[in-house]
PDB file of C-alpha atoms in Angstrom:
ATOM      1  CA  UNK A   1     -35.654-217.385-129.482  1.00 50.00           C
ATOM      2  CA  UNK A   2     -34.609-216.707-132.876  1.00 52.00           C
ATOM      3  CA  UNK A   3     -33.303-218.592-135.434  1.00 52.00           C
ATOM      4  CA  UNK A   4     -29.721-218.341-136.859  1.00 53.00           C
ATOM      5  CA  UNK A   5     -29.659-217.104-140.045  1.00 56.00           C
ATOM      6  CA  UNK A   6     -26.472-219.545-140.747  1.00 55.00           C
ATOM      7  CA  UNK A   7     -26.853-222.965-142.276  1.00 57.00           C
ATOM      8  CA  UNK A   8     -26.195-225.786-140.139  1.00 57.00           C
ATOM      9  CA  UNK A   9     -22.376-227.094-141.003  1.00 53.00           C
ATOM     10  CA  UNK A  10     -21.831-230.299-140.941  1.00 52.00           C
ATOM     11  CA  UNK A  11     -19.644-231.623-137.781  1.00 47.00           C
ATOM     12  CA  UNK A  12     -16.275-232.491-138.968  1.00 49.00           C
ATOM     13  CA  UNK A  13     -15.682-236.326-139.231  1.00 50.00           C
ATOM     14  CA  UNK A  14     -13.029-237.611-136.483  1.00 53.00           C
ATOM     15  CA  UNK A  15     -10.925-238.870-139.247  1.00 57.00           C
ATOM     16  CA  UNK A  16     -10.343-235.952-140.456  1.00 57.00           C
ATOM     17  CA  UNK A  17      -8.251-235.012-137.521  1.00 62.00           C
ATOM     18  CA  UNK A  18      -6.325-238.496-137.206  1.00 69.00           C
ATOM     19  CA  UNK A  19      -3.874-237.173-140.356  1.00 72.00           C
ATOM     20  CA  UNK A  20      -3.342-234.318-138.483  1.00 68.00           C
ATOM     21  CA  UNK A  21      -2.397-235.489-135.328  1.00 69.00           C
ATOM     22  CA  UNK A  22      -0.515-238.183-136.445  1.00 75.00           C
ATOM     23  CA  UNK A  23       1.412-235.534-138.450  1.00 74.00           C
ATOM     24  CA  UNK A  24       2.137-233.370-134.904  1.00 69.00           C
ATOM     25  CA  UNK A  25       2.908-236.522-133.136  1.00 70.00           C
ATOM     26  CA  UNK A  26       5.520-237.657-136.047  1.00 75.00           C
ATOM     27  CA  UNK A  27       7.021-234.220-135.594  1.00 71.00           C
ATOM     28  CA  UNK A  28       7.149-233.795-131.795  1.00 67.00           C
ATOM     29  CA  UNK A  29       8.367-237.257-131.387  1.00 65.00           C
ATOM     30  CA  UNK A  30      11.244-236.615-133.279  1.00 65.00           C
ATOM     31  CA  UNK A  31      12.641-233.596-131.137  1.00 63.00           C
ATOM     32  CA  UNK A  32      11.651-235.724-127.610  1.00 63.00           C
ATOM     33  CA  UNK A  33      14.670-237.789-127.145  1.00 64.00           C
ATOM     34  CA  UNK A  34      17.006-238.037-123.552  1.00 66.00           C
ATOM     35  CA  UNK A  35      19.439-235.591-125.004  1.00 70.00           C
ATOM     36  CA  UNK A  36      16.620-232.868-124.031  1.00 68.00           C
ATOM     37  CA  UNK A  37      16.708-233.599-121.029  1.00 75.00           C
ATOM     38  CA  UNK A  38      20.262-235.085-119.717  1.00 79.00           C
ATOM     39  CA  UNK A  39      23.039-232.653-121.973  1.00 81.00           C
ATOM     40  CA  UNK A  40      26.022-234.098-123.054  1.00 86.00           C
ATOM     41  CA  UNK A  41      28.353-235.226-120.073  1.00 90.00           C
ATOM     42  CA  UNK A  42      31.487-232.937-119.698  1.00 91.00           C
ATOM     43  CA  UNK A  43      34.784-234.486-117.917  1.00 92.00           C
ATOM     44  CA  UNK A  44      37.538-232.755-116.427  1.00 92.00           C
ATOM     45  CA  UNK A  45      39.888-233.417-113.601  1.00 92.00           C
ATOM     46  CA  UNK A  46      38.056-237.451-112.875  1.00 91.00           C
ATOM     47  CA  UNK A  47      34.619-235.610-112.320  1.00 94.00           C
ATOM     48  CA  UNK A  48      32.111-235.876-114.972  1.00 94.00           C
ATOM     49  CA  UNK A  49      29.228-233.461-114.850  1.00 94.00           C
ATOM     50  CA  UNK A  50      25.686-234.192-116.681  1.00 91.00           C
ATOM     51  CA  UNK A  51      23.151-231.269-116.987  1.00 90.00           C
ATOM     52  CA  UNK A  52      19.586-231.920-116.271  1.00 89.00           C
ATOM     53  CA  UNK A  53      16.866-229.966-117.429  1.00 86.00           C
ATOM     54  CA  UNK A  54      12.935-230.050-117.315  1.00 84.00           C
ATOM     55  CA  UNK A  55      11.348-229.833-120.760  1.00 80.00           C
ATOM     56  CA  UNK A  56       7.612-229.733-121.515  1.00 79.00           C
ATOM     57  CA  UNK A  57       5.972-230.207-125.227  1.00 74.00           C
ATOM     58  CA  UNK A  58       2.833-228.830-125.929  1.00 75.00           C
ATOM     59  CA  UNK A  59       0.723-229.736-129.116  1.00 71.00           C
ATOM     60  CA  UNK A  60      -2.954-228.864-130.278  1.00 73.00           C
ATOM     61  CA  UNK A  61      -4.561-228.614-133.641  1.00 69.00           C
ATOM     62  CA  UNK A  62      -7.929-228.669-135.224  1.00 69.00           C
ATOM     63  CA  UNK A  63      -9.953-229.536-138.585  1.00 66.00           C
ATOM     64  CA  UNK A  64     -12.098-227.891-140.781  1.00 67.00           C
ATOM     65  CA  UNK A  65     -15.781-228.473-141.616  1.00 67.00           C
ATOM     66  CA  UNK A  66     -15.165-229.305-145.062  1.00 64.00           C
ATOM     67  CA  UNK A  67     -13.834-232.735-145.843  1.00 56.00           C
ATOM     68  CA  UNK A  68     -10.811-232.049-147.636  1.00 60.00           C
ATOM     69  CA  UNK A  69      -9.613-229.723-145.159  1.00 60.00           C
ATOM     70  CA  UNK A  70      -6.886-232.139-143.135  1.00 62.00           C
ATOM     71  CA  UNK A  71      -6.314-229.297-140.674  1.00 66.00           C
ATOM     72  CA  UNK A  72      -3.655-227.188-138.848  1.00 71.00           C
ATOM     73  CA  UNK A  73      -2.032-227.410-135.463  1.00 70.00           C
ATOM     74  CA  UNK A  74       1.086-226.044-133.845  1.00 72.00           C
ATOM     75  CA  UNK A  75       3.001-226.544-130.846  1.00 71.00           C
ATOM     76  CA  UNK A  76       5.925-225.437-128.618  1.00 74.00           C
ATOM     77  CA  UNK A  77       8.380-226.544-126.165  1.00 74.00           C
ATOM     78  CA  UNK A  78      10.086-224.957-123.076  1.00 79.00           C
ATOM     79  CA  UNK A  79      13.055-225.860-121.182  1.00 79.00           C
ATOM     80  CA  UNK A  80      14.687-225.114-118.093  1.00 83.00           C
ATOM     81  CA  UNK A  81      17.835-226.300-116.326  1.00 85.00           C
ATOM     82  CA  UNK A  82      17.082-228.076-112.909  1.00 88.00           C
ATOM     83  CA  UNK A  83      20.814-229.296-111.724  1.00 90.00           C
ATOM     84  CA  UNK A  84      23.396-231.723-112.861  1.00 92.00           C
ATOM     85  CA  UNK A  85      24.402-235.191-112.008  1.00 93.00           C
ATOM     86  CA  UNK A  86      27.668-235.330-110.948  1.00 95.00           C
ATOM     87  CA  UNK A  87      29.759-238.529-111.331  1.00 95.00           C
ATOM     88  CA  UNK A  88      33.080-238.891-108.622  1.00 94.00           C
ATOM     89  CA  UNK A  89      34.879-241.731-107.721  1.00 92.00           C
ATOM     90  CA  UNK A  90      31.955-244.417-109.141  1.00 90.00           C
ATOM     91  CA  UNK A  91      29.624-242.371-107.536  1.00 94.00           C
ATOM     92  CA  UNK A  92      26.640-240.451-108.668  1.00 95.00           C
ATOM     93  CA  UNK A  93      25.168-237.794-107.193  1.00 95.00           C
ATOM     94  CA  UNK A  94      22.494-235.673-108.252  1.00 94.00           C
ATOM     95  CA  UNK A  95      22.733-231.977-107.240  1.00 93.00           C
ATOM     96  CA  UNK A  96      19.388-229.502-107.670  1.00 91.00           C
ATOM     97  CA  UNK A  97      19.839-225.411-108.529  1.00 87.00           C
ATOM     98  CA  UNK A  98      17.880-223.595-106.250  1.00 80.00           C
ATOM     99  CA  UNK A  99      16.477-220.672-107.990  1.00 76.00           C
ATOM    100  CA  UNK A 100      18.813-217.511-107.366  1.00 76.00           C
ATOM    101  CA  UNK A 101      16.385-215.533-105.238  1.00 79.00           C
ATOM    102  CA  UNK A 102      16.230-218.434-102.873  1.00 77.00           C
ATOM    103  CA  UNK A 103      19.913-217.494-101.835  1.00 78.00           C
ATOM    104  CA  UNK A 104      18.730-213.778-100.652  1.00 84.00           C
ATOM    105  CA  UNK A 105      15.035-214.768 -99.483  1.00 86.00           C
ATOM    106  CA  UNK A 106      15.493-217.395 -96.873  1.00 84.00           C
ATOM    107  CA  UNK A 107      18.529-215.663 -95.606  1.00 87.00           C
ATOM    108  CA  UNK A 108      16.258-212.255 -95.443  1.00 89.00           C
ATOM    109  CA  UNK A 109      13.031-214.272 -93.738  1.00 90.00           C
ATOM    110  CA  UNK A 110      15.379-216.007 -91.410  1.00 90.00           C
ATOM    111  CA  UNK A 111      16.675-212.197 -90.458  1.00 91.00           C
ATOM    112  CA  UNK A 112      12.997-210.876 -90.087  1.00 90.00           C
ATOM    113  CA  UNK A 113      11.440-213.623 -88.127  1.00 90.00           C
ATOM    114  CA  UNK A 114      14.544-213.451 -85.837  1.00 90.00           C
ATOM    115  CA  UNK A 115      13.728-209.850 -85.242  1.00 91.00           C
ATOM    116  CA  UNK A 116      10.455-209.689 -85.092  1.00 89.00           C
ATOM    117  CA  UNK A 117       9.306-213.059 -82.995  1.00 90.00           C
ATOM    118  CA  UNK A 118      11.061-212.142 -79.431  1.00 89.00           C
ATOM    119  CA  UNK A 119       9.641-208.875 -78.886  1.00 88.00           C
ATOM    120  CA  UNK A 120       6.147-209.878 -79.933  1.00 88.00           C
ATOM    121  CA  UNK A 121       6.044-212.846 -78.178  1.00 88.00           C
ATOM    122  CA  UNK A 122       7.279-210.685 -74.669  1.00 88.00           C
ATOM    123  CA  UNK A 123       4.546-207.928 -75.877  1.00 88.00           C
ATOM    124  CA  UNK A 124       1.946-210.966 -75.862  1.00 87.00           C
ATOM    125  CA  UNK A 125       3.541-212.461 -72.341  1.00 87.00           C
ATOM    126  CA  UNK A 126       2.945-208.960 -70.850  1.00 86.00           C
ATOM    127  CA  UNK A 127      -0.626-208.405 -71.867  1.00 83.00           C
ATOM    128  CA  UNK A 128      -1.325-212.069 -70.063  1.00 75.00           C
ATOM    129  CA  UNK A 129      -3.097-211.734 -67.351  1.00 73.00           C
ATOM    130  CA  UNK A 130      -1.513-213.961 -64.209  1.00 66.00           C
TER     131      UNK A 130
END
């Protein structure tokens, strides 16, 4: 085998990293709060209507082989509505959204398999021997 022709670097010390995630933890937890996941209720006509969402934060970062070097990081978030609570009469109700192709599929695979079952199963009845 042969050798590197790079010095060994030193391994960078794990508080070197602590600023640094402290620092993305500081700035995520100040964008997590309920409002990004329940929206602002919305009332009209007795019914009240709260939107619900799924939200997911994502973080990394990383430091530097040389001790001054506190490090970098980033992050993101993604949302997506899921359905709404829905608040009639004192009563609460939560109510999902399907996704929109879910409206045409199951409707189209109910179709299919109502088509295609019966005469297969008769074609398989036939070939039985009795």
């Amino acid at each position: 085998m042969a050798s590197s022709d790079t010095p060994d670097q030193p391994v960078p010390q794990a508080d070197t990293a602590i600023p640094l995630m402290e620092r993305l933890a500081e700035q995520l937890g100040s964008r997590a709060s309920v409002s990004a996941v329940f929206g602002e209720p919305v009332t009209s006509g007795g019914i009240t209507v709260i939107p619900v969402a799924e939200v997911a934060f994502g973080f990394a970062g990383g430091a530097g082989p040389e001790a001054a070097d506190t490090g970098t990081g980033g992050g993101g978030v993604g949302a997506r509505p899921r359905g709404y609570i829905e608040i009639k009469d004192g009563t609460a109700t939560y109510k999902p959204l399907r996704a929109p192709w879910v409206n045409f599929a199951v409707p189209l695979a109910a179709l299919l398999a109502g088509t295609v079952i019966p005469p297969l199963v008769r074609r398989l009845a036939q070939r039985r021997p009795r």
